[in-house]
Tab-separated table of C-alpha atoms in Angstrom:
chain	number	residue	atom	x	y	z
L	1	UNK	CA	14.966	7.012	-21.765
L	2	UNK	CA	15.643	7.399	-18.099
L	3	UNK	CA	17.356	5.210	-15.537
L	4	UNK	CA	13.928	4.109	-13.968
L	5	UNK	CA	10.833	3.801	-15.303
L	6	UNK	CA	7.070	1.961	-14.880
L	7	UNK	CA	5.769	-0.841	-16.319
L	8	UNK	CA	3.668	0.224	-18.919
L	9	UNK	CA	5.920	2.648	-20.708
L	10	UNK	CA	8.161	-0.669	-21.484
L	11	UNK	CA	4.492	-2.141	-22.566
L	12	UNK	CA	3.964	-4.158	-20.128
L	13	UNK	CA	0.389	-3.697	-18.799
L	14	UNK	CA	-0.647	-6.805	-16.768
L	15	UNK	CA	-4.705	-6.944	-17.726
L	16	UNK	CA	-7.322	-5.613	-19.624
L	17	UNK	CA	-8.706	-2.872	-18.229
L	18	UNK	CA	-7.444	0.627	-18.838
L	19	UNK	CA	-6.170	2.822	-15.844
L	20	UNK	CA	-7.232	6.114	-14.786
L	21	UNK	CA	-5.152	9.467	-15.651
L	22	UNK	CA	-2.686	8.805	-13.577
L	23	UNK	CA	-2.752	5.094	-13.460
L	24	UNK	CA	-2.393	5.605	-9.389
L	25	UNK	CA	-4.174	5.303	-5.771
L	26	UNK	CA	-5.046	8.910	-6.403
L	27	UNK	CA	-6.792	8.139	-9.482
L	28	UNK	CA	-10.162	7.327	-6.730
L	29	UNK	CA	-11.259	10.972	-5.888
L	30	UNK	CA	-10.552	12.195	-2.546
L	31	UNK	CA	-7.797	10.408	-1.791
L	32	UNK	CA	-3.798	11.679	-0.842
L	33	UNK	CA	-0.840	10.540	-0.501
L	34	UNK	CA	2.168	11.781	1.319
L	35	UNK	CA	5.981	10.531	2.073
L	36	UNK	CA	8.965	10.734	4.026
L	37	UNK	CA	12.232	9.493	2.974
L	38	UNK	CA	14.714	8.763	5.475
L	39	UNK	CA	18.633	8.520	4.379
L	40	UNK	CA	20.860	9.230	7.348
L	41	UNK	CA	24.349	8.536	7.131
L	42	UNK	CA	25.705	4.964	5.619
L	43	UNK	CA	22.835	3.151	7.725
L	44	UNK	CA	19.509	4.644	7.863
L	45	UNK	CA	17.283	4.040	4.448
L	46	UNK	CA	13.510	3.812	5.922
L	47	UNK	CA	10.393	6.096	5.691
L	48	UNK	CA	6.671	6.157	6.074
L	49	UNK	CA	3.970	6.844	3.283
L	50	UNK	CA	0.610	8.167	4.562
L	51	UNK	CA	-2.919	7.329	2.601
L	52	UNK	CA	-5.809	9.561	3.270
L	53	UNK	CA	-9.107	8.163	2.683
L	54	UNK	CA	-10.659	11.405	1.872
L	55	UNK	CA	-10.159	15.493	2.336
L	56	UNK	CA	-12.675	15.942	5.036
L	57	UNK	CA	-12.892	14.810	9.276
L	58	UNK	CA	-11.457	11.406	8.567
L	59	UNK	CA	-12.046	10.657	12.125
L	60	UNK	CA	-16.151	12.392	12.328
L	61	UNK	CA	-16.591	10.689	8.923
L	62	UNK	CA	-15.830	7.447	8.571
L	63	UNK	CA	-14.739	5.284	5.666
L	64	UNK	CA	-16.180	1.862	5.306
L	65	UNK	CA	-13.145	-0.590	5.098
L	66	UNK	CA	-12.545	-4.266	4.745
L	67	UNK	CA	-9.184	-6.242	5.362
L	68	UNK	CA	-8.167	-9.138	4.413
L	69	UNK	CA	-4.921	-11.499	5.569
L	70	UNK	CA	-3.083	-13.910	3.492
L	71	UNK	CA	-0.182	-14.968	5.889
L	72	UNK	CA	-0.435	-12.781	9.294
L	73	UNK	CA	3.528	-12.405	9.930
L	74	UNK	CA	3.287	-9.032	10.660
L	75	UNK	CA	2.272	-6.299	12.905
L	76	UNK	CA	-0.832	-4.446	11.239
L	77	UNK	CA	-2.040	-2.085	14.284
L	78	UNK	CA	-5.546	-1.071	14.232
L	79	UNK	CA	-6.601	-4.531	12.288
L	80	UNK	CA	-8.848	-5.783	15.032
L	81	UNK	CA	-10.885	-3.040	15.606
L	82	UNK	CA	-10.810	-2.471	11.202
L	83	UNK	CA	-12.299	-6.239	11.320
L	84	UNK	CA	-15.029	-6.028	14.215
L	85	UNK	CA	-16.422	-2.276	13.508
L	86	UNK	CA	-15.712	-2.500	9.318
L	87	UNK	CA	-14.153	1.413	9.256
L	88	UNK	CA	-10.981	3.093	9.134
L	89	UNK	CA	-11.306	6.427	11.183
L	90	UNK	CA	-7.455	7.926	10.737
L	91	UNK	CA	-5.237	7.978	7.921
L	92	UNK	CA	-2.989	4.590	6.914
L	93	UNK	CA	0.097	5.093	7.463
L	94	UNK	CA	2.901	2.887	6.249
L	95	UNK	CA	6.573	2.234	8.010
L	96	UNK	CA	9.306	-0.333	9.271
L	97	UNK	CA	8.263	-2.923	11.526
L	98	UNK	CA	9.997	-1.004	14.542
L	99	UNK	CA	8.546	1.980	13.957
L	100	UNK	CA	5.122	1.107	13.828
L	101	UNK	CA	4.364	2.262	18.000
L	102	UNK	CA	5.947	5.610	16.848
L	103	UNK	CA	3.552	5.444	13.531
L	104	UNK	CA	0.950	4.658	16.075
L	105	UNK	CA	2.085	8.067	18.277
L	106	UNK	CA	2.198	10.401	14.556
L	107	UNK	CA	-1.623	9.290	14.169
L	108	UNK	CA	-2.677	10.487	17.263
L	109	UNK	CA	-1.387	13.357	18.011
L	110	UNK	CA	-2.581	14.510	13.861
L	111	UNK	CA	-5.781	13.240	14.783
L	112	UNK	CA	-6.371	14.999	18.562
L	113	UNK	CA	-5.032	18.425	16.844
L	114	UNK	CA	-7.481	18.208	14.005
L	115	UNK	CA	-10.766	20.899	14.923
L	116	UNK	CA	-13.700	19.226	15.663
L	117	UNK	CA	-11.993	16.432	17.481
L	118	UNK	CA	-11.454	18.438	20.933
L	119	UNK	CA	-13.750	15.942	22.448
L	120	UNK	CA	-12.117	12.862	21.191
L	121	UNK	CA	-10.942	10.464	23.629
L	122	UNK	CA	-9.976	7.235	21.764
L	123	UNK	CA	-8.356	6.621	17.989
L	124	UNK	CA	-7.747	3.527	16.218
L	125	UNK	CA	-4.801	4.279	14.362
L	126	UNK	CA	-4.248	2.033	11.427
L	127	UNK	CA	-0.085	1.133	10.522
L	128	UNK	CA	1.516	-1.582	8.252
L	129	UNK	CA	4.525	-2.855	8.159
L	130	UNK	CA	7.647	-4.619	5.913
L	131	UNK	CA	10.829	-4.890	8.128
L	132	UNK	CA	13.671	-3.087	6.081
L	133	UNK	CA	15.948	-4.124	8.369
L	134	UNK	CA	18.404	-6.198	5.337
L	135	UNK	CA	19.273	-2.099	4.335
L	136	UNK	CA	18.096	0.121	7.466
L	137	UNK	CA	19.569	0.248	10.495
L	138	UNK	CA	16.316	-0.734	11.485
L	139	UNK	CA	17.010	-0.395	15.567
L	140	UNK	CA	18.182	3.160	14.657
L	141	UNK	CA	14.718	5.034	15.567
L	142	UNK	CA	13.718	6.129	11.894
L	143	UNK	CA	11.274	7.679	11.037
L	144	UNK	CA	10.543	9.584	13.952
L	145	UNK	CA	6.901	10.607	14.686
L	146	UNK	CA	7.885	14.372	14.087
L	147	UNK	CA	8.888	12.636	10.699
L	148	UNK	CA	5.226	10.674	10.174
L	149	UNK	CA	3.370	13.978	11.208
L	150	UNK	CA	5.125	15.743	7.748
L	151	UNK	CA	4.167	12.604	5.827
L	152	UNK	CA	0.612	12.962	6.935
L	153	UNK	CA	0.265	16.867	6.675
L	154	UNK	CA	2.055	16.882	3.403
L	155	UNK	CA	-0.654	14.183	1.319
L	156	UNK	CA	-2.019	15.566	-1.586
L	157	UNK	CA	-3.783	14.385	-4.670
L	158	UNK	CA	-1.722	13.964	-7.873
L	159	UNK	CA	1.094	11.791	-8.878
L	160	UNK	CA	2.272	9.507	-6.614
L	161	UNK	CA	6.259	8.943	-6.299
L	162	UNK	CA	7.204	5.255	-6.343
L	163	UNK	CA	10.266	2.854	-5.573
L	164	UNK	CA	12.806	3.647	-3.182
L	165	UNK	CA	10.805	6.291	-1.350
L	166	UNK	CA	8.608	6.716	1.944
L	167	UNK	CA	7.975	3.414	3.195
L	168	UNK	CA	9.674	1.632	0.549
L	169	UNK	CA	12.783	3.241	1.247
L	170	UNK	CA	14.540	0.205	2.204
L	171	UNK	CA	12.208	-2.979	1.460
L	172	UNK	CA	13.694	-5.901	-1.001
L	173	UNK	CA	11.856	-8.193	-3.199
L	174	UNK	CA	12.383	-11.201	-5.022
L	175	UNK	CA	15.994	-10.329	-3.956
L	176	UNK	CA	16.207	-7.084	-5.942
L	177	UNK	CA	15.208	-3.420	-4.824
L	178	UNK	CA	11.288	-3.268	-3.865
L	179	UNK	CA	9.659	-0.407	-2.866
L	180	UNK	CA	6.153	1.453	-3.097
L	181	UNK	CA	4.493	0.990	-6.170
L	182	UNK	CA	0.706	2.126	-7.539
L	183	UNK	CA	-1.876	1.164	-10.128
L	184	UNK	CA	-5.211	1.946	-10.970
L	185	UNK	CA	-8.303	0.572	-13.110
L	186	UNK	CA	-11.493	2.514	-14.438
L	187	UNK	CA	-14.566	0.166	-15.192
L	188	UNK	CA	-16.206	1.175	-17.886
L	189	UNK	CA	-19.473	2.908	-18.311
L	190	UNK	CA	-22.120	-0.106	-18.048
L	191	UNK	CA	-19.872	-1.242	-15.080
L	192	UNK	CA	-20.708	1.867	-13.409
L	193	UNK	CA	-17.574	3.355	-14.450
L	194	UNK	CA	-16.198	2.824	-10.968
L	195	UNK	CA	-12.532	3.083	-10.343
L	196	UNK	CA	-9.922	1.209	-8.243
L	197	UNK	CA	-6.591	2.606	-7.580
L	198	UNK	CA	-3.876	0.381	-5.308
L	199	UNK	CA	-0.695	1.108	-3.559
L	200	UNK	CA	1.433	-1.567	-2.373
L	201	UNK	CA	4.633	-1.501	-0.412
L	202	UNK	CA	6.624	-4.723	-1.367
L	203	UNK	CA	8.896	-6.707	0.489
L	204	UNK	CA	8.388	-10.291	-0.142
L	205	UNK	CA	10.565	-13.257	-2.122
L	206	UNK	CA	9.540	-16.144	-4.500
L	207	UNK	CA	10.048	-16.458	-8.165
L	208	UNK	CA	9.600	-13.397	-10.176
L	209	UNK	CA	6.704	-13.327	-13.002
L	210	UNK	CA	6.392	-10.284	-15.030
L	211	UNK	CA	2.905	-10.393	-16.727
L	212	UNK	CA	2.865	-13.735	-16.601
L	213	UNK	CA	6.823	-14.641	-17.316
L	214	UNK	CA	9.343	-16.156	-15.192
L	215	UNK	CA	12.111	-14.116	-15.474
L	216	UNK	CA	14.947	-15.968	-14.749
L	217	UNK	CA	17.815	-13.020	-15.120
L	218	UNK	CA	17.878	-12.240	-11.117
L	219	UNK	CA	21.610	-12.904	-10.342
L	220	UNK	CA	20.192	-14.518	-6.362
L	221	UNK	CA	23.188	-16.287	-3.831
L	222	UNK	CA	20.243	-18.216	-2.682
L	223	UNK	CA	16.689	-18.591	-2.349
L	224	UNK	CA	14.732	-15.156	-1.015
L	225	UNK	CA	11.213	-16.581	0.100
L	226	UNK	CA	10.975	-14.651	3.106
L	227	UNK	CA	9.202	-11.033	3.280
L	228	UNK	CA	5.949	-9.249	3.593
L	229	UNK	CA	3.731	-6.757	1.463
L	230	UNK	CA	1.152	-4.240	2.310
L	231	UNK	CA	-1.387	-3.965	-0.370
L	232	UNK	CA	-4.261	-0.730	-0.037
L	233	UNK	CA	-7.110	-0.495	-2.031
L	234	UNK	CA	-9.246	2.353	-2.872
L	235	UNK	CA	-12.411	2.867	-4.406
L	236	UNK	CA	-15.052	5.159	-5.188
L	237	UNK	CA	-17.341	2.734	-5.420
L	238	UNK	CA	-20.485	2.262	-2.906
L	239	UNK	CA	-20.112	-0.352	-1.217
L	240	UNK	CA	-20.098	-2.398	2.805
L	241	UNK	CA	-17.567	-3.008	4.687
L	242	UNK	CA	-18.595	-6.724	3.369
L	243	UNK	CA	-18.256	-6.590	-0.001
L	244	UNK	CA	-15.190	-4.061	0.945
L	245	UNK	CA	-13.451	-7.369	2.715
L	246	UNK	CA	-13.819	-9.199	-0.426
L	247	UNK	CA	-12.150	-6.505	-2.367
L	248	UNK	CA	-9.423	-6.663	-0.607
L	249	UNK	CA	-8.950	-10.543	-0.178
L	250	UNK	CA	-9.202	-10.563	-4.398
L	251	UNK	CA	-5.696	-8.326	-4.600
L	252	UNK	CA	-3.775	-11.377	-3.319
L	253	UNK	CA	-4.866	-13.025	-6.726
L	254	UNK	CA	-2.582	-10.121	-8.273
L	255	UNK	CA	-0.047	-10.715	-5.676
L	256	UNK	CA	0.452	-14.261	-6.713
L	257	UNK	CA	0.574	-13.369	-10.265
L	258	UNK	CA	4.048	-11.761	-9.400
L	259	UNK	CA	5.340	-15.131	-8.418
L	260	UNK	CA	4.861	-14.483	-4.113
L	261	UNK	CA	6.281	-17.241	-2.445
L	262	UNK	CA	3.652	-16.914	0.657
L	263	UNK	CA	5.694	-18.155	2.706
L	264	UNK	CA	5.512	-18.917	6.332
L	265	UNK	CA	7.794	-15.805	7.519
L	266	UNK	CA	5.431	-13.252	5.285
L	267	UNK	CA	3.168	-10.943	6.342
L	268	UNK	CA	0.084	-10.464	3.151
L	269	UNK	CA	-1.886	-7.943	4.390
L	270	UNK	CA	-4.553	-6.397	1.936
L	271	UNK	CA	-7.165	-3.729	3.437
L	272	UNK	CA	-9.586	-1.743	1.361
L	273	UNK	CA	-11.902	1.152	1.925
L	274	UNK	CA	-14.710	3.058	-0.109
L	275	UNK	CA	-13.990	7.258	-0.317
L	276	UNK	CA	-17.838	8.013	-1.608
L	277	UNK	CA	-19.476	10.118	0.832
L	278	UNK	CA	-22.675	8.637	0.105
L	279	UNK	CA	-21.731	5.389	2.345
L	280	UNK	CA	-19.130	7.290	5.597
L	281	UNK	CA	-20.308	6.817	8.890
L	282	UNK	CA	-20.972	10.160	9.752
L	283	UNK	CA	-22.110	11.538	13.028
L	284	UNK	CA	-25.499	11.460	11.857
L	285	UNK	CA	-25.589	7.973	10.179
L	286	UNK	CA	-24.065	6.425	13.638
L	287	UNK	CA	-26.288	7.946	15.841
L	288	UNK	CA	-29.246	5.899	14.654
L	289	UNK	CA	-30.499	3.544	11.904
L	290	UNK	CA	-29.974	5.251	8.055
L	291	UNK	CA	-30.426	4.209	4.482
L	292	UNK	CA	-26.879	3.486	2.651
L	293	UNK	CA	-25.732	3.267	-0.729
L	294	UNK	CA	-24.889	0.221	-1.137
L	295	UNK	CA	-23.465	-1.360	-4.932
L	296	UNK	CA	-24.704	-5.724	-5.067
L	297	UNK	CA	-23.072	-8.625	-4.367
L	298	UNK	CA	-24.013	-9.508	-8.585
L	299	UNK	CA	-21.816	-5.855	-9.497
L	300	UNK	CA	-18.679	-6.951	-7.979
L	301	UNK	CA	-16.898	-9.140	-10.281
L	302	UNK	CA	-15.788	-6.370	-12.044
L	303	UNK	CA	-14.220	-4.747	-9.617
L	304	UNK	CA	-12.276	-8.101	-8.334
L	305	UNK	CA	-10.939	-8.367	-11.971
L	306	UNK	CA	-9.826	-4.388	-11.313
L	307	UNK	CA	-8.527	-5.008	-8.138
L	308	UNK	CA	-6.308	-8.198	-9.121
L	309	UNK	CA	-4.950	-6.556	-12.117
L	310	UNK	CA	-4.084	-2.908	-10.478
L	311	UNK	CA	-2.225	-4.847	-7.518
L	312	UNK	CA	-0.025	-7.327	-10.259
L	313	UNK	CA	1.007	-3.440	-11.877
L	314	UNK	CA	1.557	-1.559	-8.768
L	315	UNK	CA	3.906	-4.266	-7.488
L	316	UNK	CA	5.622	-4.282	-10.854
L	317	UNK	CA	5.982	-0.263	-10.832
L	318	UNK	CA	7.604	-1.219	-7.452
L	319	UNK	CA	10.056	-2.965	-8.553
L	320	UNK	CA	10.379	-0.803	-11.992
L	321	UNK	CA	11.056	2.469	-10.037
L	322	UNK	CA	12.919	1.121	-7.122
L	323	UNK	CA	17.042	2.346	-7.730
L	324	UNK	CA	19.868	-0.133	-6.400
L	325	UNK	CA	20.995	1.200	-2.614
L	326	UNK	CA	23.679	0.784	-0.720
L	327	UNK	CA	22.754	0.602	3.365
L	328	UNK	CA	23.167	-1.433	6.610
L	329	UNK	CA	21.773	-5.292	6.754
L	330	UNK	CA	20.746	-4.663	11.202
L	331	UNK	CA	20.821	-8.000	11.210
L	332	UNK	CA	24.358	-9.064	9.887
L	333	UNK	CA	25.753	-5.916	11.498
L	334	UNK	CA	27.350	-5.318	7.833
L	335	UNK	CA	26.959	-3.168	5.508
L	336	UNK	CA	24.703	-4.118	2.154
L	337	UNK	CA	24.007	-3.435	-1.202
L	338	UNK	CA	20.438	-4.637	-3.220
L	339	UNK	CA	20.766	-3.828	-6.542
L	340	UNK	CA	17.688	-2.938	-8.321
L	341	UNK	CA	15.876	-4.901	-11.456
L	342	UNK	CA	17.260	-4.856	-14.447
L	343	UNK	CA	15.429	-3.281	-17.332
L	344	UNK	CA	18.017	-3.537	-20.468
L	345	UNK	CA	16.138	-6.910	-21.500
L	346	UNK	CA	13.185	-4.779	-21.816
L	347	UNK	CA	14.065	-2.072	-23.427
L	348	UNK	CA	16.153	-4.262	-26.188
């Protein structure tokens, strides 16, 4: 069996849904995925993962998005705009909290160089944040944007690497190795056979449940409360900007099932978006008034019941796949070492 491995192939499957084919974000159609990981030296272990809300214009076709926050300790650029106008119009990228103007910067320039966008004068770039700062030498200037531009030109559909990569490259949780992590849940048939598909980048403390255990083997000096978590959701599911808000404020129910401390110094930030073309603000749709698709307020407790259980098993994968590291704590000016989860218990 190797070193590393997710969740459910130690049976552990938080839920009762089933997950799509690849029981990941790109399990919703349309969607990619791309990463950069960033090991220079004894110091530098950062990155940036990019999600792509669907294969066309991103920024001539909007997606509908909501976003919801738990605990707003962080730096989530683009939010405001995300909240007032309910769309995402670039791709999401994810990074270290000091690299989030560069992050900013990558978006752009992607987004003015795309054809069809010659015109374009203004972009609301969209960036989260975890600071990895207890193994990155966080003030180092990792990733660069040169660095985000590969992560965004590179996302494809198809499995999705998780743990100690892209944006996870340096992030701790629960005092152990976090990282990126990814789940997904198909509704069945009479649902509307919708599916959900999450990606989370964790970086948060409290007391570690795993499917609804404490698990009381993590060898802690102290308490680690402290941290932050980006959670996306996708969907290819119809629905507003609304009901797309509510989505994402039910994948902190997941979060909690993990054991999240929420504490003061965390930053919970959830944000979800529909890929079906059938509700994008396209040119047409925002030039005047249009009919939308547009799924009921009565349809959606399946989906929250999706959402909440894909979110408990992407943070798990995080955790599962993330590999101990060795790097620089920026803030003790020293180096560090996080080891990652251990699985023997599991496998015995």
């Amino acid at each position: 069996m190797p070193t590393r491995c997710r969740a459910r192939d130690l049976g552990i499957a938080p839920g009762n849904l089933l997950p799509g084919p690849l029981n990941a974000i790109t399990d919703v159609p349309g969607v990619r995925v791309g990463q950069v990981t960033v090991r220079e030296g004894d110091r530098v272990r950062t990155g940036v993962t990019a999600i792509l809300t669907h294969d066309g214009n991103i920024f001539q076709e909007k997606a509908p998005a909501g976003l919801a926050v738990l605990n707003g300790f962080g730096k989530l650029a683009g939010s405001t705009q995300v909240l007032e106008l309910g769309e995402i119009e670039t791709p999401i990228l994810l990074t270290n909290t000091l690299a989030v103007g560069r992050a900013i910067e990558a978006i752009n320039r992607w987004t003015l160089s795309r054809p069809g966008n010659e015109r374009v004068t203004s972009v609301n770039a969209v960036v989260g944040e975890t600071n990895d700062s207890r193994l990155n030498d966080i003030r180092a200037g990792f990733p660069t944007v040169e660095q985000m531009v590969t992560a965004i030109e590179t996302a494809a559909p198809g499995p999705v690497a998780e743990g100690s990569v892209g944006a996870g490259t340096g992030t701790v949780a629960f005092g152990v190795k976090g990282g990126i992590g990814t789940s997904s849940r198909k509704l069945p048939g009479k649902q509307g056979g919708y599916m959900i598909g999450v990606l989370v980048q964790s970086n948060y403390g409290g007391d570690l449940r795993i499917d609804g255990q404490l698990f009381k083997d993590l060898q802690r000096p102290e308490a680690d409360t402290d941290g932050s978590i980006m959670i996306i959701v996708a969907t290819d599911a119809p629905l507003s900007d609304r009901n797309l808000r509510r989505l994402a404020e039910r994948a902190f129910a997941g979060l909690a099932r993990t054991g999240s401390a929420l504490s003061n110094g965390s930053g919970d930030y959830a944000l979800a978006f529909s890929t079906v073309g059938a509700v994008r603000r396209t040119a047409e749709r925002r030039a005047e008034a249009s009919s939308v698709l547009d799924l009921p307020n009565d349809r959606m407790s399946p989906l929250f019941q999706a959402v909440i259980e894909a979110t408990e098993e992407a943070i798990l994968n995080s955790l599962f796949m993330a590999e101990t590291t060795s790097g620089f704590d920026a803030g003790r000016q020293a180096p560090s070492r996080v080891e990652a989860l251990s699985l023997h218990q599991f496998r015995r």
